[in-house]
Coordinates of C-alpha atoms in Angstrom, one line a residue:
X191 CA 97.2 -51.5 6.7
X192 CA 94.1 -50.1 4.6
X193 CA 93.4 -52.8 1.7
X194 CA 92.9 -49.4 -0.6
X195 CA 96.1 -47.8 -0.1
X196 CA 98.7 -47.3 -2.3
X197 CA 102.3 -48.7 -3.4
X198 CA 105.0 -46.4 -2.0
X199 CA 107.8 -45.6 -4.4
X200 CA 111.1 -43.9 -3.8
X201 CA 110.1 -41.0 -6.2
X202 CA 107.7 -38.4 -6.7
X203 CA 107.8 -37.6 -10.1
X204 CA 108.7 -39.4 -12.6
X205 CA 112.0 -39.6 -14.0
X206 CA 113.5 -39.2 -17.2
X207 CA 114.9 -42.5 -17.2
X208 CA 111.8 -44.6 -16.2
X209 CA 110.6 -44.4 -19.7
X210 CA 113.9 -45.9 -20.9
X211 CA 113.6 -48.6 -18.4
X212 CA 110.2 -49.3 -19.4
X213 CA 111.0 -49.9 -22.6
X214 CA 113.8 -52.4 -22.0
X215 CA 112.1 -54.3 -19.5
X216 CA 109.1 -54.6 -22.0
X217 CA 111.0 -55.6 -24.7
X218 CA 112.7 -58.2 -22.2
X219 CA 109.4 -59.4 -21.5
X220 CA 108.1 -59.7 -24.6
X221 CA 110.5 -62.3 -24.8
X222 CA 108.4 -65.0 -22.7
X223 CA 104.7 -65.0 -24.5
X224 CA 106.7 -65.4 -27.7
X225 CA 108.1 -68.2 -26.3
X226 CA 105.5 -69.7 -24.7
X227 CA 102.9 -69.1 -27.2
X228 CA 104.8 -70.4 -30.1
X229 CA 103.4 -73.8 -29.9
X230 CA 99.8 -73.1 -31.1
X231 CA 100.2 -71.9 -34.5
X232 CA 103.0 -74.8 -35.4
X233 CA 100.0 -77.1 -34.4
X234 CA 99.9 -78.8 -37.5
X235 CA 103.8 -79.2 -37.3
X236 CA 104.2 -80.6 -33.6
X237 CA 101.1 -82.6 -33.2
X238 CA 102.1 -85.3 -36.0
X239 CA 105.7 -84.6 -35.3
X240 CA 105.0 -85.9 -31.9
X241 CA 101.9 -87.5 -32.0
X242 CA 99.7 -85.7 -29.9
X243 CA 96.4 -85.7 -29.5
X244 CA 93.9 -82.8 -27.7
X245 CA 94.9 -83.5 -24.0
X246 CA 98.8 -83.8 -25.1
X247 CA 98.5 -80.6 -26.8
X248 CA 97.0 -78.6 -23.8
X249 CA 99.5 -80.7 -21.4
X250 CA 101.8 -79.4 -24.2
X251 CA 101.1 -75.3 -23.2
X252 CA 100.1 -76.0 -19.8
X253 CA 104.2 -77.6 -18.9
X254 CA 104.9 -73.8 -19.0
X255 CA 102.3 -72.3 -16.8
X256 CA 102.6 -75.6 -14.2
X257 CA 106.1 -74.1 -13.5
X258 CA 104.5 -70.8 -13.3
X259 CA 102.3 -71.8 -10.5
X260 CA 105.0 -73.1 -8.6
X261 CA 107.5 -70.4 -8.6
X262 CA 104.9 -67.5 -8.4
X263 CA 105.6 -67.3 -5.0
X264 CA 109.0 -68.3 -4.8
X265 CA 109.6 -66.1 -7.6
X266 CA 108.8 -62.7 -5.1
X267 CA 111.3 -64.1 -2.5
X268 CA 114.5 -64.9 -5.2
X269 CA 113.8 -61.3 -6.5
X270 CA 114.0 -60.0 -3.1
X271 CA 116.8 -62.4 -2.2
X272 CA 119.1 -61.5 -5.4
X273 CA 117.5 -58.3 -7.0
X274 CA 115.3 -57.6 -9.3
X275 CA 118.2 -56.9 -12.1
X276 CA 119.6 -60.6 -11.4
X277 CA 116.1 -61.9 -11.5
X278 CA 115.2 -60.6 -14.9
X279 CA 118.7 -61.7 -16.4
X280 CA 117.7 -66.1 -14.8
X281 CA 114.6 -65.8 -16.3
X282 CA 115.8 -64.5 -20.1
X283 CA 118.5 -67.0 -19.8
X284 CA 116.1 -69.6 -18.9
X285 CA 113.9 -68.7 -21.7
X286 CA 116.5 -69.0 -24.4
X287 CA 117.8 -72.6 -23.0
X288 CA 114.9 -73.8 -23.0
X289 CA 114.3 -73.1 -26.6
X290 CA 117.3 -74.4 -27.4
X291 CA 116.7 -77.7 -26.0
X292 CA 113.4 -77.8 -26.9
X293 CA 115.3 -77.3 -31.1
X294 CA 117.2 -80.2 -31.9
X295 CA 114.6 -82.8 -29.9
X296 CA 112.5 -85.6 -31.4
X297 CA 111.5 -86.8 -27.9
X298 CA 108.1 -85.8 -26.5
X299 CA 109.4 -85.8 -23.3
X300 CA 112.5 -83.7 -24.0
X301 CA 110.0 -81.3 -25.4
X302 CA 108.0 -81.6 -21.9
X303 CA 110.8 -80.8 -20.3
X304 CA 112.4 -78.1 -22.2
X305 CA 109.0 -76.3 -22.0
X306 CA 109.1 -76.4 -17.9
X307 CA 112.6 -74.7 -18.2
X308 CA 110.9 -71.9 -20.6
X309 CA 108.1 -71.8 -17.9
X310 CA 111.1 -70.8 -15.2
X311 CA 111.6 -67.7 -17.1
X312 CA 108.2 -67.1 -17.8
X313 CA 107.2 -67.8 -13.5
X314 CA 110.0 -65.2 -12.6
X315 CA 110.0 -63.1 -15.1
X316 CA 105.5 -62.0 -14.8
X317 CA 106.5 -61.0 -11.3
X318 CA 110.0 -59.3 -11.4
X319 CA 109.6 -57.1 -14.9
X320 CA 106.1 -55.4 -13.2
X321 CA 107.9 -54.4 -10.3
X322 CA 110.8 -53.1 -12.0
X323 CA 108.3 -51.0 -13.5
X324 CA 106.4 -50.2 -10.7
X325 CA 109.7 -49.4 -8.7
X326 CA 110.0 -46.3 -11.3
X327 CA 106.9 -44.7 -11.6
X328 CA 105.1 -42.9 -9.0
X329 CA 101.3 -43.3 -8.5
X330 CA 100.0 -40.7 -10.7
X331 CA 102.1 -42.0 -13.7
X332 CA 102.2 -46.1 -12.9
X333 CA 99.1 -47.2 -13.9
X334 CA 100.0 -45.8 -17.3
X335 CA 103.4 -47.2 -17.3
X336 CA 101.7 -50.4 -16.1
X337 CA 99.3 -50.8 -19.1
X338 CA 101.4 -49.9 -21.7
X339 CA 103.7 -52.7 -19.8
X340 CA 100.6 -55.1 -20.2
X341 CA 100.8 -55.2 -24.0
X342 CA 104.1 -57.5 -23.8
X343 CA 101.5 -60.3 -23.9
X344 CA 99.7 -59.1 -26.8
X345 CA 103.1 -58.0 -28.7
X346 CA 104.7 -61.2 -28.4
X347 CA 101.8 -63.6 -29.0
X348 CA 101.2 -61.8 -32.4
X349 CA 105.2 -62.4 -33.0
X350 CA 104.4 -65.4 -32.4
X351 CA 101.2 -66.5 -34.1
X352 CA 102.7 -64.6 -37.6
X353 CA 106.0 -65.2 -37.5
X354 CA 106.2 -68.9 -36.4
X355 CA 104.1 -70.4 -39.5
X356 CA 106.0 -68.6 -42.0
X357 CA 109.4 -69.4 -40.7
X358 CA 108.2 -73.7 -40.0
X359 CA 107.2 -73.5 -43.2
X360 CA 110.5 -72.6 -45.1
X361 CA 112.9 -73.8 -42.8
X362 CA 111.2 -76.7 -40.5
X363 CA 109.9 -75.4 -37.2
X364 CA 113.1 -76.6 -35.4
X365 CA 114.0 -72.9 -36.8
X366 CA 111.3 -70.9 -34.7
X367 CA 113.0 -72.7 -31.9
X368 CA 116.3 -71.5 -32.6
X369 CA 115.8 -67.7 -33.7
X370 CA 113.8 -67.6 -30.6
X371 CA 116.6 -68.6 -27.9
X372 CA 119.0 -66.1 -30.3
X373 CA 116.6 -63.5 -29.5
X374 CA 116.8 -64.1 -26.1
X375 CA 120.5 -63.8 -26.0
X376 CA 120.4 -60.9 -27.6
X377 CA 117.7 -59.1 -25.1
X378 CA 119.9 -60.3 -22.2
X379 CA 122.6 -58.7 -22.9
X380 CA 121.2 -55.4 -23.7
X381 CA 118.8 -55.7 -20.0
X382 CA 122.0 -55.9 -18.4
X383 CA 123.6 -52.6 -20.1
X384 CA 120.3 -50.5 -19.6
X385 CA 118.6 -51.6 -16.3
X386 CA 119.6 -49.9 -13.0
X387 CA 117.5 -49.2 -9.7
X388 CA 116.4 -45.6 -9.3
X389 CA 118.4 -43.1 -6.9
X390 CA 118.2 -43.8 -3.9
X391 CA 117.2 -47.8 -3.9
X392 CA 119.6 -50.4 -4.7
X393 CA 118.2 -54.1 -6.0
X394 CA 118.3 -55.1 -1.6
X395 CA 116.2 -51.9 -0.6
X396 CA 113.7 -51.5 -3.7
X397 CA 112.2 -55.1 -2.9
X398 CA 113.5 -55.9 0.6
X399 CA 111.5 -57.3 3.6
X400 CA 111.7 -60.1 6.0
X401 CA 109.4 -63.2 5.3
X402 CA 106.9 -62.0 7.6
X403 CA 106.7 -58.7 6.2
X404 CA 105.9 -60.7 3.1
X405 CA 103.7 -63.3 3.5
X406 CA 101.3 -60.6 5.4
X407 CA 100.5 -58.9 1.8
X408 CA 98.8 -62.4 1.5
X409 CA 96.5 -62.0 3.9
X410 CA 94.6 -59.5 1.6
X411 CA 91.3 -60.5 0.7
X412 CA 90.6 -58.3 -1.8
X413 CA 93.8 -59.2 -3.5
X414 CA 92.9 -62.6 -3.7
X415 CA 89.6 -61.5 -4.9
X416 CA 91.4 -59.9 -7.9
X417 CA 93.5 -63.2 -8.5
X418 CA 90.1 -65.1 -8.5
X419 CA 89.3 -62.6 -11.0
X420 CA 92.7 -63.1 -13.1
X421 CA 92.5 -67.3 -12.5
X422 CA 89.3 -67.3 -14.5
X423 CA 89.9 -64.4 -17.1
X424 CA 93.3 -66.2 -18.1
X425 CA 91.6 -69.9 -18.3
X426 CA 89.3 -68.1 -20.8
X427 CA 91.5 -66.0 -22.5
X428 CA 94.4 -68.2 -22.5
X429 CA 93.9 -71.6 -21.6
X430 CA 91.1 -72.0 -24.3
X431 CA 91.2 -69.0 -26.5
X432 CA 94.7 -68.5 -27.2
X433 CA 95.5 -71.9 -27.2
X434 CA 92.6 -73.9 -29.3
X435 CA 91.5 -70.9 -31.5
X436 CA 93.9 -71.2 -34.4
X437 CA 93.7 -75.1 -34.4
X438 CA 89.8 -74.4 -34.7
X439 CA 89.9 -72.7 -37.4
X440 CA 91.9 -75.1 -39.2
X441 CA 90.1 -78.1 -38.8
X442 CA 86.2 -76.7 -38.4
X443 CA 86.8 -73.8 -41.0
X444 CA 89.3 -75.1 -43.4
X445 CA 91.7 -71.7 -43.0
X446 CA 95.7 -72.5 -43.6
X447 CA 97.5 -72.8 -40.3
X448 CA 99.3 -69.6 -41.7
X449 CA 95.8 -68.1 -41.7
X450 CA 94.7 -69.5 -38.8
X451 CA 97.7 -68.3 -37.0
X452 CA 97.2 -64.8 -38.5
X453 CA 93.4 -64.5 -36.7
X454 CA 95.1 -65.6 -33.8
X455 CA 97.2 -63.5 -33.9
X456 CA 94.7 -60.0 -34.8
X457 CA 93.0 -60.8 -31.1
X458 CA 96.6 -59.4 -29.5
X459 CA 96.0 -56.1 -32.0
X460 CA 93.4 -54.2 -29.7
X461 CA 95.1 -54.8 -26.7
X462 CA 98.0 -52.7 -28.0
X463 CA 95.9 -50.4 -27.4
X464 CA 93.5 -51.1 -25.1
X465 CA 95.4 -52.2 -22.1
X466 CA 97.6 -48.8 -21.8
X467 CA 93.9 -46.6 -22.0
X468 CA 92.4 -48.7 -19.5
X469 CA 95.8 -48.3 -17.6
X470 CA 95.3 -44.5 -18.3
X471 CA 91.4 -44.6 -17.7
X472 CA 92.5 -46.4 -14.0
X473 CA 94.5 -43.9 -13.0
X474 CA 91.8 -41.0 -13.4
X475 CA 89.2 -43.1 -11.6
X476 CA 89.2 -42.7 -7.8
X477 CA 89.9 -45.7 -6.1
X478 CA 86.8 -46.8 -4.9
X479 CA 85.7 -46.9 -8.5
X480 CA 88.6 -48.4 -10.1
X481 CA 86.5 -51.5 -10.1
X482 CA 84.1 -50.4 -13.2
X483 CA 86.5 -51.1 -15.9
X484 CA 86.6 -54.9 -14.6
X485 CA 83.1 -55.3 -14.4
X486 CA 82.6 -53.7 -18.3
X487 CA 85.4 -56.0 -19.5
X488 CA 83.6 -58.7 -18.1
X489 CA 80.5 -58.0 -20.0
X490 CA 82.3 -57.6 -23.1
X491 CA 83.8 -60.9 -22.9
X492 CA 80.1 -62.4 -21.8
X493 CA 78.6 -61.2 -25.2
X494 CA 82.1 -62.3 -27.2
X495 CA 81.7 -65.8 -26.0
X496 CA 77.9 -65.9 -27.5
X497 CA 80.1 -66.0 -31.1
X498 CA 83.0 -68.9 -29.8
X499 CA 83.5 -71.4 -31.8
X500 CA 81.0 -71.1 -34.8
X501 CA 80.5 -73.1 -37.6
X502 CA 77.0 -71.9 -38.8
X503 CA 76.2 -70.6 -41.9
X504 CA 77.9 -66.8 -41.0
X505 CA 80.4 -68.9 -38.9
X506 CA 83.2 -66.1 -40.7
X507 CA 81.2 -63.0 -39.8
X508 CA 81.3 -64.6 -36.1
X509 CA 85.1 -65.1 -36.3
X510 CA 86.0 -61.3 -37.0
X511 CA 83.1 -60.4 -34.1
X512 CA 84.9 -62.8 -32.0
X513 CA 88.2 -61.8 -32.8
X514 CA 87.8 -57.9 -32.0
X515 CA 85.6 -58.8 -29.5
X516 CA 88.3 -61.3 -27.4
X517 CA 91.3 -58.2 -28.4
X518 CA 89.0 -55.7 -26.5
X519 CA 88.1 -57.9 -23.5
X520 CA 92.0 -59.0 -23.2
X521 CA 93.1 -55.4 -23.1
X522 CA 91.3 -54.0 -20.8
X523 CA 91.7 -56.8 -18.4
X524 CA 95.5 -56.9 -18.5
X525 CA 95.4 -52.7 -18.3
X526 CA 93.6 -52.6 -15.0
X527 CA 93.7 -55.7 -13.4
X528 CA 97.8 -55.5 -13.0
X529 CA 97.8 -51.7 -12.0
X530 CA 95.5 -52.5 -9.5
X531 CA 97.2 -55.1 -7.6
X532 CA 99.7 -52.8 -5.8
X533 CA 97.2 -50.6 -5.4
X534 CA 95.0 -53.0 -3.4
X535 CA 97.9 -54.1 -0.9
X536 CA 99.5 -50.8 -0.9
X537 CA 102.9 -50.8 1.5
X538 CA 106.2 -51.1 -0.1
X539 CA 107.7 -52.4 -3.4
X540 CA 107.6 -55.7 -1.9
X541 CA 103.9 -55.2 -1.2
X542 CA 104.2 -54.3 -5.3
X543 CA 106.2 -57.6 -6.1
X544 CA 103.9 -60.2 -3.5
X545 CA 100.8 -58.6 -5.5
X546 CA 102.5 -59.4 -8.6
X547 CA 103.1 -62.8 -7.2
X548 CA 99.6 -63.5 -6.4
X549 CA 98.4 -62.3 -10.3
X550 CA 101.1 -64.5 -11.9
X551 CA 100.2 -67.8 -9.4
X552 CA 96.1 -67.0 -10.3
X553 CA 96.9 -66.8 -14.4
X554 CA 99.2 -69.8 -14.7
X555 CA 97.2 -71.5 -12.6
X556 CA 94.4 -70.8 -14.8
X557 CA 95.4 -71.7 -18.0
X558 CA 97.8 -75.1 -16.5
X559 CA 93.6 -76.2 -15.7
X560 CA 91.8 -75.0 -18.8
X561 CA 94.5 -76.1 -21.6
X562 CA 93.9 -79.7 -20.6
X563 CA 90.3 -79.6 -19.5
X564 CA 88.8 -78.1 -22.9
X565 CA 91.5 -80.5 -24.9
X566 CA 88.9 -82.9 -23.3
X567 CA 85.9 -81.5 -23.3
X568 CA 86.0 -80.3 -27.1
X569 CA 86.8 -83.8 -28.1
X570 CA 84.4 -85.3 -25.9
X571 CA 81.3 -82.7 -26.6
X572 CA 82.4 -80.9 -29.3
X573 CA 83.6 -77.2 -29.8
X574 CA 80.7 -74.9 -28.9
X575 CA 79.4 -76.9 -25.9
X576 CA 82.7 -77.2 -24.6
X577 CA 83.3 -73.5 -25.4
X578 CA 80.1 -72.1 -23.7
X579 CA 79.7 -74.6 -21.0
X580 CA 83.3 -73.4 -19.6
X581 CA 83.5 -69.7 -20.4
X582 CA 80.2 -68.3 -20.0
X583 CA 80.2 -69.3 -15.8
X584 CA 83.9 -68.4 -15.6
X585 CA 83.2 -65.0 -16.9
X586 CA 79.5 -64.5 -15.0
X587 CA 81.4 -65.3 -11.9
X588 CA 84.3 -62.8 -12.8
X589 CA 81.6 -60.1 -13.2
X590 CA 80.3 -60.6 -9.7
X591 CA 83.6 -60.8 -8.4
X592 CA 84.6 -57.5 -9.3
X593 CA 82.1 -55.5 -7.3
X594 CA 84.1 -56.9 -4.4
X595 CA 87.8 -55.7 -5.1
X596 CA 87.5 -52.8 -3.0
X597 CA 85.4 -52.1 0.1
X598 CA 82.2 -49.7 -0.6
X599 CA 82.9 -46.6 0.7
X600 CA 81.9 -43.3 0.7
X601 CA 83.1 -41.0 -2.0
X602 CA 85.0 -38.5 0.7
X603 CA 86.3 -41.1 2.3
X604 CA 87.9 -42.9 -1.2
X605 CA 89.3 -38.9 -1.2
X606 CA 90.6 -39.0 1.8
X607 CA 92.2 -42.3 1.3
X608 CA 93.4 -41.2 -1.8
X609 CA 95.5 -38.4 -0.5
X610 CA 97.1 -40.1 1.6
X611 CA 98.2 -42.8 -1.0
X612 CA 99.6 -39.8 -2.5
X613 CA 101.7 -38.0 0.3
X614 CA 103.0 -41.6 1.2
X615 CA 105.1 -41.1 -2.0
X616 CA 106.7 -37.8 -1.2

């Protein structure tokens, strides 16, 4: 199998319909970063509420992704097992039970726990909803579909960061809890009108394969090269960034949580953006280039880190830099790195859903290991030495890294390999 190969599909051009499924698949989505992310801006709620300190906190976001890691993997096989339809409709309901639970508790452990039942949804539902894009679109059109599909992080952590504040503060947070798991209902019910495997494919034959036929995708280097990639990105981005920036803010800057929250929340803004042009940009690159737009993002989240956690005299000049800076850097990530996963296995639609595997298992993993690690180190060394001294190797180490997600080849050869991706789809 050649490592720069692409994702068969069972159409050729894209159908009317894709677009539709798209849409409800990345509203569905949407669903789990709202979820998952609405812990950090009801900081100053939860933390005296249940008397948390830094490392309880991070434990307190990383509950979710520890269930990611472990059903990354798994998560392929159920979709295979039962569908991707069926595993999309667990992982909503799984998301809105565990807000519920996680509403009417006082217990820190309760809470623990309810957030590992979110983090079910979240594990299953980072590697089904990609494929059931990807099962849609042909090459020409997926990395397109595929960006714009990238923003459902963005989208719902900005939900999240704005909404949550205003609703804790005029109704208790116990409220974000519930109009969250409502929501949930409500997006289950209308993913099991819309969704339906294209012609042709049924939820068995879009994703089938033996075990075998599976656990060979994982024998891709350069796959694993990209997870490296997405492991250290997401410990940036999310473990540390997304997690700790808002509560900075508060207690080194003096902002409002509702503030706070709102900065937050203007990082997700470029990625709206960004993440379905670099998806676009992706496409038009020939494959053994693809690699540049990882490499550029990396240098643009190397020179946002030299403004992290500032408390200087321009320390609010240095937020907005940061801010747009970290929106940019996120985008562009998320718009390439996930298009290029199928891409680098090529195969089948299961090759599609164990790359998606891998990505999912790299960026849980990451942030499980940063969320507690910098809840240490910024209380032990303070904010910006705990800042740099984490990020700035994790993202040097992503910028080498990226030279190496597909072999060096010659440009008529990435052509000839190219056309062949394509007639694989007819």
């Amino acid at each position: 199998m050649s490592e720069a190969s692409a994702t068969t599909v069972p159409v050729e051009k894209t159908p009317r319909k894709a677009w539709l499924i798209l849409l409800v698949t990345y509203l569905a989505s949407c669903m789990a970063p709202m979820l998952q992310f609405k812990i950090p801006p009801l900081a100053s709620w939860i933390i005296p509420y249940f008397q948390m300190d830094g490392v309880l906190f991070g434990y307190c976001m990383s509950a979710v992704t520890i269930i990611g890691v472990i059903l990354a993997f798994p998560a392929a096989f159920i979709a295979r097992r039962i569908g991707l339809k069926a595993t999309m409709l667990v992982s909503i309901a799984c998301l809105g039970a565990g807000s519920a639970i996680g509403a009417f508790t006082d217990s820190l452990v309760v809470m623990m726990a309810s957030r590992m039942v979110e983090g079910v949804g979240i594990g299953l539902i980072g590697v089904a909803a990609p494929t059931c894009v990807s099962v849609w679109f042909p090459l020409k059109t997926r990395g397109l579909a595929l960006g714009i599909w990238a923003t459902w992080v963005p989208l719902g952590m900005i939900l999240a960061f704005n909404c949550a504040p205003i609703m804790a503060a005029s109704w208790g947070f116990q409220s974000v809890f519930w109009i969250m798991a409502a929501a949930c209902a409500v997006m289950f019910a209308l993913f099991a009108l819309v969704f339906t495997m294209p012609k042709g494919a049924d939820a068995e034959a879009g994703i089938s394969g033996t075990l075998r036929e599976c656990v060979v995708f994982l024998k891709n280097k350069r796959l694993w090269v990209l997870g490296a990639i997405f492991f250290l990105f997401n410990a940036v981005a999310i473990g540390i960034v997304s997690t700790f920036y808002n509560t900075f803010l508060e207690t080194e800057l003096g902002l409002s949580p509702q503030f706070a929250s709102m900065m937050a929340g203007i990082i997700m803004i470029p990625p709206i953006l960004c993440a379905p042009l670099s998806g676009g940009l992706s496409d038009k690159l020939p494959i053994n280039r693809k690699y540049v737009l990882v490499s550029i993002t990396m240098v643009i989240l190397l020179v946002d880190i030299l403004f992290m956690f500032n408390t200087g005299p321009q320390a609010i000049l240095f937020m907005w830099i940061f801010v747009i800076l970290s929106g940019v850097s996120g985008g562009f990530c998320a718009g390439t790195c996930r298009p290029l996963a199928p891409i680098v296995v090529g195969g089948s639609a299961v090759g599609a859903t164990m790359s998606m595997a891998v990505l999912q298992f790299c960026q849980n993993l990451g942030t499980s290991v940063a969320s507690p690690l910098f809840g240490y180190c910024y209380e032990a060394f303070g904010w910006q030495a705990a800042g740099w001294g984490l990020c700035i190797p994790a993202t040097a180490i992503c910028f080498v890294l990226s030279f190496f997600i597909f072999p060096r080849v010659k440009k008529a050869h990435a052509a000839k390999v190219e056309e062949i991706a394509e007639r694989s789809e007819a």
